[in-house]
Tab-separated table of C-alpha atoms and ligand atoms in Angstrom:
chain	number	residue	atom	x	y	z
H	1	UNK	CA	7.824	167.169	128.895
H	2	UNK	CA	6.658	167.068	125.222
H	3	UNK	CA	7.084	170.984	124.301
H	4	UNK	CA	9.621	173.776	125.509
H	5	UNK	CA	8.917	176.917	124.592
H	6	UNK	CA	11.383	178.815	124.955
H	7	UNK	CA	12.188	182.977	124.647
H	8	UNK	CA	15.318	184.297	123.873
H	9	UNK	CA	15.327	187.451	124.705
H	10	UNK	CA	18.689	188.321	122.824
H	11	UNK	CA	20.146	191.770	124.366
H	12	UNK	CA	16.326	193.418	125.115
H	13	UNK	CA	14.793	194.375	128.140
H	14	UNK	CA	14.827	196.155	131.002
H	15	UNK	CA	13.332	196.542	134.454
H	16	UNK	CA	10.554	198.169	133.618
H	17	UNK	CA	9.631	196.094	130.716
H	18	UNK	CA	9.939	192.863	132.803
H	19	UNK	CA	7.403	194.164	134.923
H	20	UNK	CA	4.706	194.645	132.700
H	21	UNK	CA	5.831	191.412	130.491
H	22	UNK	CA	5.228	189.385	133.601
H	23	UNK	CA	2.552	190.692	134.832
H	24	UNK	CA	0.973	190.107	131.273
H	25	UNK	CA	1.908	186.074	131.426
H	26	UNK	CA	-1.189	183.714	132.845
H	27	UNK	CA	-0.381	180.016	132.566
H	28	UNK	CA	-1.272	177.453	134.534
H	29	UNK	CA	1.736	174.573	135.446
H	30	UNK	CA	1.736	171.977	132.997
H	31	UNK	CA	4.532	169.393	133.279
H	32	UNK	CA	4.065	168.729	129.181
H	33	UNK	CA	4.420	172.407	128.010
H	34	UNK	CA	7.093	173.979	129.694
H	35	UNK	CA	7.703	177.872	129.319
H	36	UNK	CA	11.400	178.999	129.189
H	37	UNK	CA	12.580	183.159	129.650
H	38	UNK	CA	16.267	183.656	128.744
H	39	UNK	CA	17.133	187.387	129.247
H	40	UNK	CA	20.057	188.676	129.622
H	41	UNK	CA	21.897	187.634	132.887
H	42	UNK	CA	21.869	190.834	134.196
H	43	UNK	CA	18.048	190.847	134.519
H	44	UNK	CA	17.916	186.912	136.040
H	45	UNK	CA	17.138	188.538	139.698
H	46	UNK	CA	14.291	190.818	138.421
H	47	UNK	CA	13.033	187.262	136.771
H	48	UNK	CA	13.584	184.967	139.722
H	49	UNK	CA	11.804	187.843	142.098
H	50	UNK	CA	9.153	188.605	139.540
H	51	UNK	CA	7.985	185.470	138.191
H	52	UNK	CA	6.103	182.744	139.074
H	53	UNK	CA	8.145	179.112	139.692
H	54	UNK	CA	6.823	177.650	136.752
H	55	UNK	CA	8.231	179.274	134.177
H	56	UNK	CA	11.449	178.307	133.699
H	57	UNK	CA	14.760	180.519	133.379
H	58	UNK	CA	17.366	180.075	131.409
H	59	UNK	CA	21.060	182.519	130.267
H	60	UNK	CA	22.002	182.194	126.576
H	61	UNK	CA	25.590	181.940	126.991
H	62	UNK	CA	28.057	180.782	129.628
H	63	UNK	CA	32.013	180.912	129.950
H	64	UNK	CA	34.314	177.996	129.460
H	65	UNK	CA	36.187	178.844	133.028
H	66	UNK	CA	34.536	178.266	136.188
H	67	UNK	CA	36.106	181.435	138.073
H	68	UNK	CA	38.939	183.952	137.385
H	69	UNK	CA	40.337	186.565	135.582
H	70	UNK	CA	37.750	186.669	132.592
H	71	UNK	CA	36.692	189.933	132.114
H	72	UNK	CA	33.027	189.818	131.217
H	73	UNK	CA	32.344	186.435	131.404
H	74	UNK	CA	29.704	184.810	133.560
H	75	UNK	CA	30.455	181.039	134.882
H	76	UNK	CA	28.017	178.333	135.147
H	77	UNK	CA	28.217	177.957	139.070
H	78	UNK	CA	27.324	181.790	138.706
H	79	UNK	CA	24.185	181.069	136.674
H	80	UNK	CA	23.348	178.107	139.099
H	81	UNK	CA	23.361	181.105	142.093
H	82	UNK	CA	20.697	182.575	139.893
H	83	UNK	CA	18.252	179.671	139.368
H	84	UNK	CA	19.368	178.821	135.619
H	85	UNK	CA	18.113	175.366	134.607
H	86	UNK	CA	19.122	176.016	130.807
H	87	UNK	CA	21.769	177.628	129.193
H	88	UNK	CA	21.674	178.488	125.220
H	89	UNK	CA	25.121	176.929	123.971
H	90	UNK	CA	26.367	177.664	120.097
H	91	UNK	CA	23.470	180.209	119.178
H	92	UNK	CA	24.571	181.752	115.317
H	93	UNK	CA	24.904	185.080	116.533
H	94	UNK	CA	27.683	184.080	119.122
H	95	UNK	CA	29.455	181.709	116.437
H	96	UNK	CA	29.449	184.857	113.705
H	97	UNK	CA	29.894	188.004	116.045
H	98	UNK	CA	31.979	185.949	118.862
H	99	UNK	CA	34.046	183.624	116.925
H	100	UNK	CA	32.879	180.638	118.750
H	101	UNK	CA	33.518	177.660	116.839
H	102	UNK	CA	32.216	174.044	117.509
H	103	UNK	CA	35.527	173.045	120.054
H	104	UNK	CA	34.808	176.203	121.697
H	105	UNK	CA	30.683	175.521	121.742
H	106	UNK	CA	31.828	171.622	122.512
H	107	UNK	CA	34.124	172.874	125.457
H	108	UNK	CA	30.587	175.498	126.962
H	109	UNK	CA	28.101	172.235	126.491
H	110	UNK	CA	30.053	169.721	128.934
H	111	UNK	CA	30.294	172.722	131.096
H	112	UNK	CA	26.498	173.116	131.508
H	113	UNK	CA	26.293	169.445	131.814
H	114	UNK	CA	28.793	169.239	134.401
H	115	UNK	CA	27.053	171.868	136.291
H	116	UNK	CA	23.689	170.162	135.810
H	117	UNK	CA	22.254	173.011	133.607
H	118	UNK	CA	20.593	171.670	130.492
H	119	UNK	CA	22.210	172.991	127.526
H	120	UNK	CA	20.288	173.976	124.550
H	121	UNK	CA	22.408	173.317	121.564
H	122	UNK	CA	21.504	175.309	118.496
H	123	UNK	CA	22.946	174.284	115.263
H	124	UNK	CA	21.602	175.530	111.841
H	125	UNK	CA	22.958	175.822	108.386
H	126	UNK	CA	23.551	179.106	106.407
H	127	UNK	CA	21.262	180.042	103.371
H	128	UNK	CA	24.471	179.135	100.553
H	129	UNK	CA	25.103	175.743	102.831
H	130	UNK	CA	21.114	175.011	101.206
H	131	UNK	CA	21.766	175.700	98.204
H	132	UNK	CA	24.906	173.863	98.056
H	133	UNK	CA	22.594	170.895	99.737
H	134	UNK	CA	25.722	170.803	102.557
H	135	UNK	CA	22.434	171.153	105.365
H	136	UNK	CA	22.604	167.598	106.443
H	137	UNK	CA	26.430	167.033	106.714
H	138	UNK	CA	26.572	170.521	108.515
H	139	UNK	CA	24.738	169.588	111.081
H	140	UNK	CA	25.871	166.344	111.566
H	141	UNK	CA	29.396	168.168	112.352
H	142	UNK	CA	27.614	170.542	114.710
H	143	UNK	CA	26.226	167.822	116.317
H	144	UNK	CA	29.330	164.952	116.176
H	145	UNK	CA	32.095	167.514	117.543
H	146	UNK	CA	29.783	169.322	120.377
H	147	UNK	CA	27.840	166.146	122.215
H	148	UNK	CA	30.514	163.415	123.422
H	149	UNK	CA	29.222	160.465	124.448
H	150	UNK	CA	30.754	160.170	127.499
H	151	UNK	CA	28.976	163.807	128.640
H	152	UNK	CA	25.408	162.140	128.325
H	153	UNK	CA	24.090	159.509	130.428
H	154	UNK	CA	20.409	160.889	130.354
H	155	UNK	CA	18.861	162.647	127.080
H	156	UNK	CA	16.915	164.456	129.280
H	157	UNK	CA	19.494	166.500	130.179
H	158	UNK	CA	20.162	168.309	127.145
H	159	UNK	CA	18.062	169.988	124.120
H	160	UNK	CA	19.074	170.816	120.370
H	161	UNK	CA	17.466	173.915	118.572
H	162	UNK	CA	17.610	173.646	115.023
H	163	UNK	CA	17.620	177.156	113.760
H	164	UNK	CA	18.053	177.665	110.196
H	165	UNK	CA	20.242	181.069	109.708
H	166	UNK	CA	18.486	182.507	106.727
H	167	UNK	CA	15.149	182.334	109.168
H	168	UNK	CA	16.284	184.259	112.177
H	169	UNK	CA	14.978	187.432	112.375
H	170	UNK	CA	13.816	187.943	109.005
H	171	UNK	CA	10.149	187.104	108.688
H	172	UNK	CA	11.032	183.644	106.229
H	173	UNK	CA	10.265	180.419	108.436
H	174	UNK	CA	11.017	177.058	107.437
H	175	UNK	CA	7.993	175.105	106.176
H	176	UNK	CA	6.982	172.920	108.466
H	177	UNK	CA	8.088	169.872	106.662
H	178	UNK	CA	11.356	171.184	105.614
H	179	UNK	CA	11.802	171.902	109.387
H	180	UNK	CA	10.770	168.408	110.466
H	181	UNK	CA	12.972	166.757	107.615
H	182	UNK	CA	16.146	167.982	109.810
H	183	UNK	CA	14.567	167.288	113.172
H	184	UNK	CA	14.610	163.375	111.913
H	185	UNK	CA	17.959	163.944	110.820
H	186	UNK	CA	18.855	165.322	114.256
H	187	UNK	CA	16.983	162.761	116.100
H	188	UNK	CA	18.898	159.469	113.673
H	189	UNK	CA	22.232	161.473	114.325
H	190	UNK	CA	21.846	161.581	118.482
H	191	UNK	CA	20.629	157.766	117.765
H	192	UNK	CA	23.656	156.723	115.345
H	193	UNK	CA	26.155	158.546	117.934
H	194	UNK	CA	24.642	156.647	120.634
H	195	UNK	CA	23.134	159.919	121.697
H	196	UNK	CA	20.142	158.868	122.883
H	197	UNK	CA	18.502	155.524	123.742
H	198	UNK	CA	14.796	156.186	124.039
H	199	UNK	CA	14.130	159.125	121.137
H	200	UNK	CA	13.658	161.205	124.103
H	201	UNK	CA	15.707	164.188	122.944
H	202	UNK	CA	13.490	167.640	122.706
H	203	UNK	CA	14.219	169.350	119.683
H	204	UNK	CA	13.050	172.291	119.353
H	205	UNK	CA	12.787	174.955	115.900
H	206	UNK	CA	13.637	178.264	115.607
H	207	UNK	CA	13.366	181.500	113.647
H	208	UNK	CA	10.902	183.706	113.048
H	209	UNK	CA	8.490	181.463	114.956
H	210	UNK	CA	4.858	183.401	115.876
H	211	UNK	CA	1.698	182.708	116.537
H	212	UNK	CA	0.242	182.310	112.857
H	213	UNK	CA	2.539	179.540	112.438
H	214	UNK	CA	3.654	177.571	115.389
H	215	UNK	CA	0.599	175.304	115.193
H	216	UNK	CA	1.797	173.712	111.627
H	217	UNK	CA	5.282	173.272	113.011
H	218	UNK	CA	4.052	171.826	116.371
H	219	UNK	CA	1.801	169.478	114.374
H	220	UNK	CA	5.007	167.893	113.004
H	221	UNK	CA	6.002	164.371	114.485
H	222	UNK	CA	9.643	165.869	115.515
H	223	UNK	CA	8.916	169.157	116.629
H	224	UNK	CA	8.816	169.651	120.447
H	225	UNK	CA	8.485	173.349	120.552
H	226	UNK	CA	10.270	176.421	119.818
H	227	UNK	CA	13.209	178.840	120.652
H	228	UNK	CA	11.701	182.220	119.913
H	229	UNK	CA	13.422	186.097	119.343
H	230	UNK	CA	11.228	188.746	118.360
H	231	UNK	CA	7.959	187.000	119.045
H	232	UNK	CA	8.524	186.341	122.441
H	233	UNK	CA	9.196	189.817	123.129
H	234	UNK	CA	5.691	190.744	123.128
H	235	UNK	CA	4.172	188.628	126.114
H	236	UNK	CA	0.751	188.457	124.671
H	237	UNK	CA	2.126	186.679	121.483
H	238	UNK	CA	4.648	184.147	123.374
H	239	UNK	CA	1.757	183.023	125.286
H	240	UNK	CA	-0.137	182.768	122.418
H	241	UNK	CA	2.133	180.851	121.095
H	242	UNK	CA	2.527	178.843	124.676
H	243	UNK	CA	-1.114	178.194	124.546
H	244	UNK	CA	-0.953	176.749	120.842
H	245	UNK	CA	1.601	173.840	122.364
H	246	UNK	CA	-0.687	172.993	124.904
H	247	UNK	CA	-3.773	172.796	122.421
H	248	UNK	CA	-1.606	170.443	120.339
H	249	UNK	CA	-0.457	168.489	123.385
H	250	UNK	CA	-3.937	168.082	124.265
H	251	UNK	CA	-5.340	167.140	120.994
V	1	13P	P1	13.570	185.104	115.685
V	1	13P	O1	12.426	184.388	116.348
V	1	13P	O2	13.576	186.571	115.947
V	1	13P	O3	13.693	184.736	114.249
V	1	13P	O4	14.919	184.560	116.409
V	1	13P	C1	15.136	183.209	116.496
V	1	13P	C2	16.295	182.986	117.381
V	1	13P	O5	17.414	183.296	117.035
V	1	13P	C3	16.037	182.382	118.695
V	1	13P	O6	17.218	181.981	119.315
């Protein structure tokens, strides 16, 4: 795979609007550009009976306890019952409205590894962390106390989304360079750690990602795709945006 492109669906949708968002979607299976739906769990069956096999699915969170008395949570053996093959881990809207801090995030990744769900770890610095030029040693933390060495045998089997917090949901994306300038830093930090042998790590960019600009950020050397919100809620723009990555990939 060189691109995932991936849609996050946050807490949208419903059964009627997975019907005619599917029925919109037309690719054609393409083991370099792989498409990725994360709704909410509660909508995975409508997914798995709805769309075609290609298209990946995905949860965006998972609990730390495999079964129990967890009110509300949702285990990973759970999501594996529903076809999951990713699992958003660490998203900035569950470490500021949920509390989850990196041990907790850490504790949710080896989970999804252990179940053999690839977790997409999203780490991203805070508009003041910028300006205080704290980006780099933020996310090396993110990154340092989360991925353990001992978790990862295959860099295959996990992805990092860099999303930058002042550019979720509010129109402002990174340039593309200023993007790909921490996507190198990722990729030296999984190398340093011992994170990764081959560079084979996807790392994918988020916030407010469309279709006007996801060709200048797929251009970049270290960008292999995108985790999209509020694009990929309109079906004709995330497979715009889809078909962009396969352009590029072709090129
Ligand atoms: P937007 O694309 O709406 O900025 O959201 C990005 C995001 O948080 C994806 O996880």
């Amino acid at each position: 795979m060189n691109y995932l492109i991936a849609a996050n669906w946050k807490m949208n949708g419903s059964k009627e609007f997975i019907e005619s968002y599917l029925s919109a979607i037309n690719i054609e299976d393409n083991p370099d550009v792989k498409m990725l739906i994360c709704p909410p769990d509660c909508y995975l069956n409508d997914i798995n009976s709805n769309a075609p096999t290609i298209i990946s699915r995905g949860a965006q969170n998972l609990s730390t306890s495999s079964e129990g008395a967890y009110t509300g949570e949702v285990s990973s053996e759970m999501l594996i019952d529903h076809s999951v093959e990713y699992v958003i881990v660490g998203h900035s809207e569950r470490r500021e409205y949920h509390n989850e801090t990196n041990d907790l995030v850490a504790i949710k990744f080896k989970r999804s590894i252990e179940a053999n769900i690839k977790p997409i770890l999203c780490v991203g610095e805070s508009l003041e962390q910028r300006q205080r030029g704290e980006t780099f040693d933020h996310i090396r933390d993110q990154i340092e106390s989360v991925i353990k060495k001992d978790m990862i045998n295959k860099s295959d089997r996990y992805v990092i989304a860099y999303e930058p917090i002042w550019a979720i949901g509010t129109g402002e994306t990174a340039t593309p360079d200023m993007a790909n300038e921490v996507h190198v830093f990722i990729n030296q930090t999984l190398y340093d750690n011992g994170l990764t042998q081959d560079n084979n790590v996807i790392i994918i960019y988020g916030g407010s990602v469309n279709s006007n600009n996801a060709s200048d950020l797929f251009k970049m050397s270290h960008i292999n795709g995108a985790l999209i919100g509020g694009a990929s809620l309109d079906a004709y723009e995330f497979t715009k945006i889809y078909n962009v990555a396969e352009e590029i990939n072709n090129e």
